[in-house]
Coordinates of C-alpha atoms in Angstrom, one line a residue:
Chain X
M1 CA 103.4 98.0 78.2
M2 CA 103.3 95.1 75.9
H3 CA 105.0 92.0 77.2
Y4 CA 105.1 90.0 74.0
M5 CA 103.4 89.5 70.7
I6 CA 103.0 86.2 68.9
L7 CA 101.5 85.3 65.5
F8 CA 100.3 81.9 64.7
S9 CA 98.2 80.1 62.0
R10 CA 94.9 78.3 62.3
Q11 CA 96.9 75.0 62.6
G12 CA 98.8 76.3 65.6
K13 CA 102.1 76.9 63.8
L14 CA 104.1 79.8 65.2
R15 CA 104.9 82.4 62.5
L16 CA 106.3 85.3 64.5
Q17 CA 107.2 86.0 68.1
K18 CA 108.5 89.2 69.7
W19 CA 109.3 89.3 73.4
Y20 CA 109.7 92.6 75.1
V21 CA 110.4 91.1 78.5
A22 CA 113.2 88.5 78.9
Y23 CA 112.0 85.0 79.8
P24 CA 114.0 81.8 79.7
D25 CA 113.5 79.7 76.7
K26 CA 111.5 77.0 78.4
V27 CA 109.0 79.5 79.8
K28 CA 108.6 81.1 76.4
K29 CA 107.8 77.7 74.9
K30 CA 105.3 77.0 77.6
I31 CA 103.6 80.3 77.3
T32 CA 103.3 80.0 73.5
R33 CA 101.9 76.5 73.8
E34 CA 99.3 77.4 76.3
L35 CA 98.2 80.6 74.6
V36 CA 97.9 78.8 71.2
T37 CA 95.6 76.1 72.7
M38 CA 93.5 78.6 74.6
I39 CA 92.9 80.9 71.7
L40 CA 92.3 78.2 69.1
S41 CA 89.6 76.7 71.3
R42 CA 87.6 80.0 71.4
K43 CA 84.6 80.3 69.2
P44 CA 84.4 83.1 66.6
K45 CA 81.8 85.2 68.3
M46 CA 83.5 85.4 71.7
C47 CA 85.2 88.5 72.9
A48 CA 88.8 89.1 72.2
F49 CA 90.2 89.5 75.7
L50 CA 91.5 86.8 78.0
E51 CA 93.1 86.7 81.5
Y52 CA 96.3 84.8 81.5
K53 CA 98.7 84.6 84.5
D54 CA 98.7 88.2 85.7
M55 CA 98.3 89.8 82.3
K56 CA 95.6 90.5 79.8
V57 CA 95.8 88.9 76.5
V58 CA 94.2 90.5 73.4
Y59 CA 93.9 88.6 70.2
K60 CA 92.5 89.2 66.7
R61 CA 92.1 86.9 63.8
Y62 CA 93.0 88.1 60.3
A63 CA 92.2 85.5 57.6
S64 CA 94.3 82.5 58.7
L65 CA 96.5 84.2 61.2
Y66 CA 96.0 85.0 64.9
F67 CA 97.7 88.1 66.2
C68 CA 98.1 87.8 70.0
C69 CA 99.5 90.4 72.5
A70 CA 99.9 90.3 76.2
I71 CA 99.5 93.6 78.0
D72 CA 99.6 94.8 81.6
Q73 CA 96.5 94.8 83.8
S74 CA 96.2 98.5 83.7
D75 CA 96.5 98.9 79.9
N76 CA 93.6 99.7 77.6
E77 CA 92.5 96.6 75.6
L78 CA 90.9 98.6 72.8
L79 CA 94.1 100.4 72.3
C80 CA 95.9 97.1 72.0
L81 CA 93.4 96.1 69.3
E82 CA 94.2 99.3 67.5
I83 CA 98.0 98.5 67.8
I84 CA 97.4 95.1 66.2
H85 CA 95.3 96.6 63.5
R86 CA 97.9 99.3 62.8
Y87 CA 100.6 96.7 62.5
V88 CA 98.5 94.7 60.0
E89 CA 97.9 97.9 58.0
L90 CA 101.7 98.5 57.9
L91 CA 102.3 95.0 56.7
D92 CA 99.6 95.4 54.1
K93 CA 101.0 98.7 52.8
Y94 CA 104.5 97.3 52.6
F95 CA 103.8 93.9 51.0
G96 CA 100.8 95.1 49.0
S97 CA 97.8 93.0 50.0
V98 CA 99.6 90.9 52.5
C99 CA 98.9 87.2 53.1
E100 CA 100.3 84.6 55.4
L101 CA 102.9 83.5 52.7
D102 CA 104.4 86.9 52.6
I103 CA 105.1 86.7 56.3
I104 CA 106.5 83.2 56.1
F105 CA 108.9 84.1 53.3
N106 CA 109.8 87.6 54.4
F107 CA 109.7 87.2 58.1
E108 CA 112.8 89.3 58.7
K109 CA 111.0 92.2 57.0
A110 CA 108.0 91.6 59.2
Y111 CA 110.3 91.8 62.3
F112 CA 111.9 95.0 61.0
I113 CA 108.5 96.7 60.5
L114 CA 107.5 95.6 64.0
D115 CA 110.7 97.1 65.4
E116 CA 110.0 100.4 63.7
F117 CA 106.5 100.5 65.0
L118 CA 107.0 99.2 68.6
L119 CA 110.0 99.7 70.9
A120 CA 110.3 98.3 74.4
G121 CA 106.6 97.4 74.3
E122 CA 105.4 100.9 73.6
V123 CA 104.2 102.5 70.4
Q124 CA 107.1 104.3 68.8
E125 CA 105.7 105.9 65.7
T126 CA 102.0 106.4 65.0
S127 CA 102.4 107.7 61.5
K128 CA 102.3 104.9 58.9
K129 CA 104.2 107.1 56.4
Q130 CA 107.1 107.6 58.7
V131 CA 107.5 103.9 59.5
L132 CA 107.3 102.9 55.9
K133 CA 109.7 105.7 54.9
A134 CA 112.3 104.4 57.4
I135 CA 111.9 100.8 56.2
S136 CA 112.3 101.7 52.5
A137 CA 115.4 103.8 53.4
Q138 CA 116.8 100.7 55.2
D139 CA 116.0 98.5 52.2
L140 CA 117.8 100.9 49.9
L141 CA 120.9 100.7 52.2
Q142 CA 120.7 97.0 52.2
E143 CA 120.6 96.8 48.4
E144 CA 123.6 99.2 48.0
E145 CA 125.7 97.3 50.4
T146 CA 125.2 93.8 49.2
Q147 CA 125.5 93.6 45.4
Q148 CA 124.5 90.5 43.7
G149 CA 128.0 90.2 42.2
F150 CA 129.5 89.8 45.6
F151 CA 127.4 86.6 46.1
E152 CA 128.2 85.3 42.7
D153 CA 131.9 85.7 43.2
N154 CA 131.8 83.5 46.2
G155 CA 129.7 80.9 44.6
L156 CA 126.4 81.7 46.3
G157 CA 124.6 82.8 43.2
Chain T
M1 CA 130.7 97.2 69.7
I2 CA 127.4 98.6 70.7
R3 CA 129.0 101.8 71.6
K4 CA 130.6 102.0 68.1
D5 CA 127.2 101.7 66.5
L6 CA 125.6 104.2 68.9
Q7 CA 128.3 106.7 68.0
S8 CA 128.1 106.1 64.2
S9 CA 126.9 108.9 62.0
N10 CA 124.6 106.6 60.0
L11 CA 121.2 107.0 61.6
Y12 CA 120.1 103.5 60.8
D13 CA 123.1 102.1 62.6
N14 CA 122.0 104.1 65.6
G15 CA 118.5 103.0 65.2
L16 CA 119.4 99.3 65.1
A17 CA 121.7 99.6 68.1
L18 CA 119.0 101.3 70.1
T19 CA 116.4 98.7 69.1
G20 CA 118.7 95.9 70.0
L21 CA 119.6 97.6 73.3
A22 CA 115.9 97.8 74.1
C23 CA 115.5 94.0 73.8
F24 CA 118.6 92.8 75.7
T25 CA 119.8 95.5 78.0
T26 CA 120.9 94.4 81.4
H27 CA 122.0 96.2 84.6
D28 CA 125.6 96.4 83.5
L29 CA 125.0 97.3 79.9
A30 CA 122.6 100.0 81.0
R31 CA 125.1 101.5 83.4
D32 CA 127.8 101.6 80.8
L33 CA 125.8 102.8 77.9
V34 CA 123.4 105.3 79.5
N35 CA 125.6 108.2 78.8
D36 CA 125.8 107.4 75.1
V37 CA 122.1 107.1 74.9
V38 CA 121.6 110.4 76.6
N39 CA 123.9 112.0 74.1
L40 CA 121.7 110.7 71.3
L41 CA 118.8 112.5 72.9
S42 CA 120.2 115.7 71.5
S43 CA 120.8 114.2 68.0
T44 CA 119.6 116.4 65.1
R45 CA 117.4 113.6 63.7
P46 CA 114.0 113.0 65.4
Y47 CA 114.2 109.4 64.3
V48 CA 117.1 108.8 66.6
R49 CA 115.7 111.0 69.4
K50 CA 112.5 109.0 69.4
K51 CA 114.3 105.7 69.8
A52 CA 116.6 107.0 72.5
V53 CA 113.7 108.2 74.6
L54 CA 112.0 104.8 74.5
V55 CA 115.3 102.9 75.2
L56 CA 115.7 105.1 78.3
Y57 CA 112.6 103.5 79.7
K58 CA 114.1 100.1 79.5
I59 CA 117.4 101.4 80.9
F60 CA 115.5 102.9 83.9
L61 CA 113.9 99.6 84.5
K62 CA 117.2 97.7 84.7
Y63 CA 119.3 100.4 86.3
P64 CA 117.1 102.7 88.3
E65 CA 120.0 104.8 89.6
S66 CA 120.2 106.5 86.2
L67 CA 116.8 108.0 86.5
R68 CA 117.8 111.0 88.7
P69 CA 120.4 112.6 86.5
T70 CA 118.7 111.9 83.2
F71 CA 115.2 113.0 84.3
Q72 CA 115.7 116.6 83.4
R73 CA 116.7 115.6 79.8
L74 CA 113.6 113.5 79.5
K75 CA 111.4 116.3 80.7
D76 CA 112.9 118.5 78.0
K77 CA 111.8 116.1 75.4
L78 CA 108.2 116.8 76.3
E79 CA 108.6 120.2 74.6
D80 CA 110.3 118.7 71.6
P81 CA 109.0 120.1 68.3
D82 CA 108.7 116.7 66.7
P83 CA 105.4 115.1 67.7
G84 CA 106.9 111.6 67.5
V85 CA 109.5 112.4 70.1
Q86 CA 107.0 114.2 72.2
S87 CA 104.6 111.2 72.3
A88 CA 107.5 108.9 73.0
A89 CA 108.4 111.0 76.0
V90 CA 104.8 111.0 77.2
N91 CA 104.7 107.2 76.9
V92 CA 107.9 106.8 79.0
I93 CA 106.8 109.2 81.7
C94 CA 103.3 107.6 81.8
E95 CA 104.8 104.1 82.4
L96 CA 107.3 105.5 85.0
A97 CA 104.5 107.3 86.8
R98 CA 102.5 104.1 87.2
K99 CA 105.3 102.7 89.3
N100 CA 106.0 105.8 91.4
P101 CA 103.4 108.6 90.9
R102 CA 104.7 111.0 93.5
N103 CA 107.7 112.0 91.6
Y104 CA 105.7 113.1 88.6
L105 CA 103.1 115.2 90.2
S106 CA 105.0 118.4 89.4
L107 CA 104.6 117.6 85.7
A108 CA 100.8 117.7 85.9
P109 CA 100.4 121.2 84.5
V110 CA 102.6 120.4 81.4
F111 CA 100.5 117.3 80.7
F112 CA 97.3 119.3 81.2
K113 CA 98.4 121.7 78.5
L114 CA 99.3 118.8 76.2
M115 CA 96.0 117.2 76.8
N116 CA 94.1 120.3 75.8
T117 CA 96.2 121.0 72.7
S118 CA 96.8 117.6 71.2
S119 CA 94.5 115.9 68.8
N120 CA 96.7 112.7 68.6
N121 CA 94.5 110.0 70.1
W122 CA 97.3 107.7 70.9
M123 CA 99.0 110.4 73.0
L124 CA 95.8 111.5 74.6
I125 CA 95.0 108.0 75.9
K126 CA 98.5 107.8 77.5
I127 CA 98.1 111.2 79.1
I128 CA 94.7 110.3 80.5
K129 CA 96.1 107.1 81.9
L130 CA 98.9 109.1 83.5
F131 CA 96.4 111.4 85.2
G132 CA 94.5 108.3 86.4
S133 CA 97.5 107.2 88.4
L134 CA 98.2 110.7 89.7
V135 CA 94.7 111.4 90.9
P136 CA 94.8 109.4 94.1
L137 CA 97.5 111.6 95.4
E138 CA 96.0 115.0 94.8
A139 CA 92.3 115.6 95.2
K140 CA 92.3 119.0 93.6
L141 CA 93.7 117.5 90.4
G142 CA 90.8 115.2 90.2
K143 CA 88.2 117.9 90.4
K144 CA 90.0 119.9 87.8
L145 CA 90.1 117.0 85.5
L146 CA 86.5 116.1 85.6
E147 CA 85.4 118.9 83.2
P148 CA 87.9 118.3 80.3
L149 CA 87.3 114.5 80.7
T150 CA 83.5 114.9 80.4
N151 CA 84.0 117.1 77.3
L152 CA 86.2 114.4 75.8
I153 CA 83.7 111.7 76.6
N154 CA 80.9 113.6 74.9
S155 CA 82.9 114.6 71.8
T156 CA 85.0 111.7 70.9
S157 CA 84.1 109.1 68.4
A158 CA 87.0 106.8 69.2
M159 CA 85.9 103.9 71.4
S160 CA 89.3 103.4 72.9
L161 CA 89.6 107.0 74.1
L162 CA 86.1 106.9 75.5
Y163 CA 86.9 103.7 77.4
E164 CA 90.1 105.2 78.8
C165 CA 88.3 108.4 79.9
I166 CA 85.5 106.5 81.6
N167 CA 88.1 104.4 83.5
T168 CA 89.9 107.5 84.6
V169 CA 86.7 109.3 85.7
I170 CA 85.9 106.2 87.8
A171 CA 89.3 106.4 89.4
V172 CA 88.8 110.1 90.1
L173 CA 85.3 109.5 91.5
I174 CA 86.5 106.7 93.8
S175 CA 89.3 108.9 95.2
I176 CA 87.1 111.9 95.9
S177 CA 83.9 110.2 96.7
S178 CA 84.9 110.1 100.4
E179 CA 84.7 113.9 100.6
S180 CA 81.5 115.1 98.9
P181 CA 79.6 112.4 97.1
A182 CA 76.6 114.5 96.1
D183 CA 78.4 116.8 93.6
F184 CA 79.3 114.2 91.1
T185 CA 76.1 112.5 90.3
A186 CA 76.0 114.2 86.9
S187 CA 79.4 112.7 85.9
I188 CA 78.5 109.3 87.3
Q189 CA 75.2 109.4 85.3
L190 CA 77.1 110.3 82.2
C191 CA 79.5 107.4 82.6
V192 CA 76.8 104.9 83.4
Q193 CA 74.8 106.1 80.4
K194 CA 77.8 105.6 78.1
L195 CA 78.6 102.2 79.6
G196 CA 75.0 101.2 79.0
V197 CA 75.5 102.1 75.3
L198 CA 78.6 99.9 75.2
I199 CA 76.9 97.0 76.8
E200 CA 74.1 97.1 74.3
D201 CA 76.5 97.1 71.4
S202 CA 76.5 93.9 69.3
D203 CA 80.3 93.8 69.4
Q204 CA 81.3 91.3 72.1
N205 CA 84.5 93.2 73.0
L206 CA 82.6 96.4 73.9
K207 CA 80.1 94.5 75.9
Y208 CA 82.8 92.9 77.9
L209 CA 84.6 96.2 78.6
G210 CA 81.3 97.9 79.5
L211 CA 80.5 95.2 82.0
L212 CA 84.0 95.4 83.4
A213 CA 83.8 99.2 84.0
M214 CA 80.3 99.0 85.4
G215 CA 81.6 96.5 87.9
K216 CA 84.1 99.1 89.1
I217 CA 81.5 101.7 89.5
L218 CA 79.3 99.3 91.4
Q219 CA 81.7 99.1 94.3
T220 CA 81.3 102.8 95.2
H221 CA 78.0 103.8 93.7
P222 CA 75.7 100.8 93.7
K223 CA 72.5 102.8 93.1
A224 CA 73.8 104.4 89.9
V225 CA 73.8 101.1 88.1
Q226 CA 70.3 100.1 89.0
A227 CA 68.9 101.6 85.9
H228 CA 70.7 99.1 83.7
K229 CA 69.5 96.1 85.6
D230 CA 67.6 94.6 82.6
I231 CA 70.5 94.8 80.2
V232 CA 72.8 93.1 82.7
L233 CA 70.3 90.3 83.3
R234 CA 70.1 89.8 79.6
C235 CA 73.9 89.4 79.5
L236 CA 73.6 86.5 81.8
D237 CA 72.2 84.5 79.0
D238 CA 74.9 85.4 76.5
K239 CA 76.7 82.6 74.7
D240 CA 80.1 84.0 75.7
E241 CA 81.3 82.6 79.0
S242 CA 83.6 85.6 79.8
I243 CA 80.6 88.0 79.4
R244 CA 78.5 85.8 81.7
L245 CA 81.2 85.9 84.3
R246 CA 81.4 89.7 84.2
A247 CA 77.6 89.9 84.4
L248 CA 77.7 87.7 87.5
D249 CA 80.1 90.3 89.1
L250 CA 77.4 92.9 88.7
L251 CA 74.6 90.9 90.1
Y252 CA 75.3 92.1 93.6
G253 CA 73.9 95.5 92.8
M254 CA 71.0 94.1 90.9
V255 CA 69.2 91.8 93.2
S256 CA 66.2 92.8 95.2
R257 CA 63.6 90.8 97.1
K258 CA 61.3 90.4 94.2
N259 CA 63.7 89.1 91.6
I260 CA 66.1 87.0 93.7
M261 CA 64.1 83.8 93.2
E262 CA 64.0 84.3 89.4
I263 CA 67.7 85.1 89.2
V264 CA 68.7 82.1 91.3
K265 CA 66.4 79.8 89.2
K266 CA 68.1 81.1 86.0
L267 CA 71.6 80.6 87.6
M268 CA 70.7 77.0 88.6
Q269 CA 69.7 76.3 85.0
H270 CA 73.1 77.6 83.9
V271 CA 74.7 75.3 86.5
D272 CA 73.1 72.3 84.9
A273 CA 74.1 73.4 81.4
A274 CA 77.6 74.5 82.3
E275 CA 80.5 72.9 80.5
G276 CA 83.5 73.7 82.6
S277 CA 83.8 73.0 86.3
F278 CA 85.5 76.3 86.9
Y279 CA 82.4 78.2 85.7
R280 CA 80.1 75.9 87.6
D281 CA 82.0 76.6 90.9
E282 CA 81.9 80.3 90.2
L283 CA 78.1 80.1 89.7
L284 CA 77.6 78.2 92.9
S285 CA 79.7 80.4 95.1
R286 CA 78.0 83.5 93.6
I287 CA 74.5 82.1 94.3
I288 CA 75.5 81.5 97.9
D289 CA 77.1 85.0 98.2
I290 CA 74.1 86.8 96.7
C291 CA 71.6 84.9 98.9
S292 CA 73.6 85.4 102.1
Y293 CA 74.4 89.0 101.3
N294 CA 73.7 91.5 104.0
N295 CA 72.4 88.9 106.5
Y296 CA 69.9 87.3 104.1
H297 CA 68.4 90.7 103.5
Y298 CA 66.7 89.6 100.3
I299 CA 65.3 86.2 101.2
T300 CA 61.7 86.2 102.1
N301 CA 61.1 82.4 101.9
F302 CA 63.7 80.4 103.7
E303 CA 62.2 77.1 102.9
W304 CA 62.8 77.8 99.3
Y305 CA 66.4 78.7 100.1
I306 CA 67.0 75.4 102.0
S307 CA 65.6 73.4 99.0
V308 CA 68.0 75.4 96.7
L309 CA 70.9 74.4 98.9
V310 CA 69.9 70.8 98.9
E311 CA 69.8 70.9 95.1
M312 CA 73.3 72.3 95.0
T313 CA 74.6 69.5 97.1
K314 CA 73.5 67.1 94.4
V315 CA 75.5 68.9 91.8
E316 CA 78.5 66.9 90.7
G317 CA 82.1 68.0 91.0
S318 CA 81.4 70.9 93.2
K319 CA 84.1 72.2 95.6
H320 CA 81.8 74.1 97.9
G321 CA 80.6 71.4 100.3
I322 CA 81.8 73.4 103.3
K323 CA 80.1 76.5 102.3
I324 CA 76.8 74.8 101.6
A325 CA 77.0 73.0 105.0
E326 CA 77.7 76.3 106.8
Q327 CA 74.8 78.0 105.1
I328 CA 72.3 75.2 105.9
Q329 CA 73.4 75.2 109.5
D330 CA 73.4 79.0 109.8
V331 CA 69.9 79.4 108.4
T332 CA 68.5 76.6 110.5
V333 CA 69.9 77.9 113.7
R334 CA 68.8 81.5 113.1
V335 CA 65.4 81.0 111.6
K336 CA 63.2 79.2 114.0
S337 CA 60.2 78.8 111.7
V338 CA 62.1 76.9 109.1
R339 CA 63.6 74.3 111.4
H340 CA 60.8 71.8 110.9
F341 CA 61.2 71.9 107.1
S342 CA 64.9 71.8 107.4
V343 CA 64.9 68.7 109.6
S344 CA 62.7 66.8 107.1
Q345 CA 65.0 67.7 104.2
M346 CA 68.1 66.8 106.1
S347 CA 66.7 63.5 107.1
L348 CA 66.0 62.7 103.5
L349 CA 69.6 63.5 102.7
V350 CA 70.9 61.3 105.5
E351 CA 68.6 58.4 104.4
N352 CA 70.0 58.6 100.9
A353 CA 73.5 59.0 102.1
H354 CA 74.7 55.9 100.4
L355 CA 73.6 57.2 97.0
L356 CA 75.3 60.5 97.5
L357 CA 78.5 58.9 98.7
S358 CA 78.9 56.8 95.6
G359 CA 80.9 59.4 93.6
N360 CA 84.7 59.8 93.5
S361 CA 86.7 60.8 96.6
A362 CA 86.7 64.6 96.0
Q363 CA 82.9 64.5 95.7
R364 CA 82.7 62.3 98.8
N365 CA 84.5 64.9 100.8
N366 CA 82.1 67.6 99.8
I367 CA 79.0 65.5 100.4
S368 CA 80.3 64.3 103.7
E369 CA 80.6 67.9 104.9
V370 CA 76.9 68.5 104.1
L371 CA 75.9 65.2 105.7
L372 CA 77.7 66.2 108.8
A373 CA 75.7 69.4 109.0
A374 CA 72.5 67.4 108.1
A375 CA 73.1 64.9 110.9
W376 CA 73.8 67.6 113.4
I377 CA 70.6 69.5 112.5
C378 CA 68.5 66.3 112.8
G379 CA 70.0 65.6 116.1
E380 CA 69.5 69.2 117.5
Y381 CA 66.1 70.1 116.2
S382 CA 64.0 67.0 115.6
E383 CA 61.1 66.3 117.9

């Protein structure tokens, strides 16, 4: 089971964080800080698996973003790499050639896609088509419910 | 509020409520809402059924009493026509079984059928992992599994599936090795061969995993890994520290009388070049463990060993003063012929004590342990 997934840039700025196990805020901040320092200090050719506390941490770098997941000791690390890759493929399909800016400006969509793909730390849907179909249906619902006119009436433009 | 969303007819409302529930469910929430979630298990839309199954896992974690009554419904989902729901049910049962395998032994035939009919790699990996946790309980299951697993190992091109199969085969072999070790040499050889391929791969990740799995085999079948001695020794020189640490684990099975001096020399070179003190300490303790393994089985030249120990004393920042001291004492007491040499080395150490004690206090503690042993030896055995 995945315990948490965090995304951060080469400068150590946190872009996304999803926690599948409840930790108090202070603990979350500590974990994030420690993992970011540990991973940023690793050289490019080193292997992608780390031991951290009593969990395995798997990370992968895509362009300027590091995708980092913590899994149980008995989980398959290669499978976790596949999960990360599948998530990146989903983002790519949805945003069309995704880059870090897309995630920065549309982070809620990134979270929605993650929620459709993983639930409670487990893979929910392995078919890319199904995930993207659900997201586009939700987008449609969102557009129908909030018309632009509604915002303009209330002065939000 | 959550209940209203769960009972809504809009499937995305249901989906959102279930997703949210998965993140923040607590004991009380779980108790109150489990019935609603179970009702959603029979929803007409697979989208909702899938989410309901996964949320049930979280609910079981927080509120274990709900497991008994809902278990039957969960089992039914294994036969669900939609592959997404089926694989979600497999996921949940696999995770539950890891905590408490005994309850799920009866489901083994169902999973066996699923394993043979499914081509979905994600699900296969979970099923194989599930079998891995069931095997220690039921020896017959292990034997029955070996054949389909070896078929999978030979036929799959997916590295992750291969790795999972090898791990499970190792678990099977460990649990049944007590009964009849001779029968399974073929499977062990196959695993070791595949792991050898992994270790030679240029991808660091595969190397790491290959070494990790070989380490597990080493504990029950040390002879099987002998064939890959050279590869492992090469890994000791790898630039990546994690890989070097794993290769160190495997060294126990690789040393022999002839190569121990070479290996220790190489390790001492690493000690000098090591950047982090954690790694250095690991190296030192491994050197001592290897040399003293099996009653100094591999050491032919004890004088050489004493000089190695003296060199280790001079290494900065080490935490193993006590161990080194014990070793020196042990060897000197047991091996009569080396006492003369040992006394001369120890007297050198004691003469230069003021140089050695000039470091910081942690270092001084270590060095003083060794000096204690040195002084004792000089006192006992000098003529």
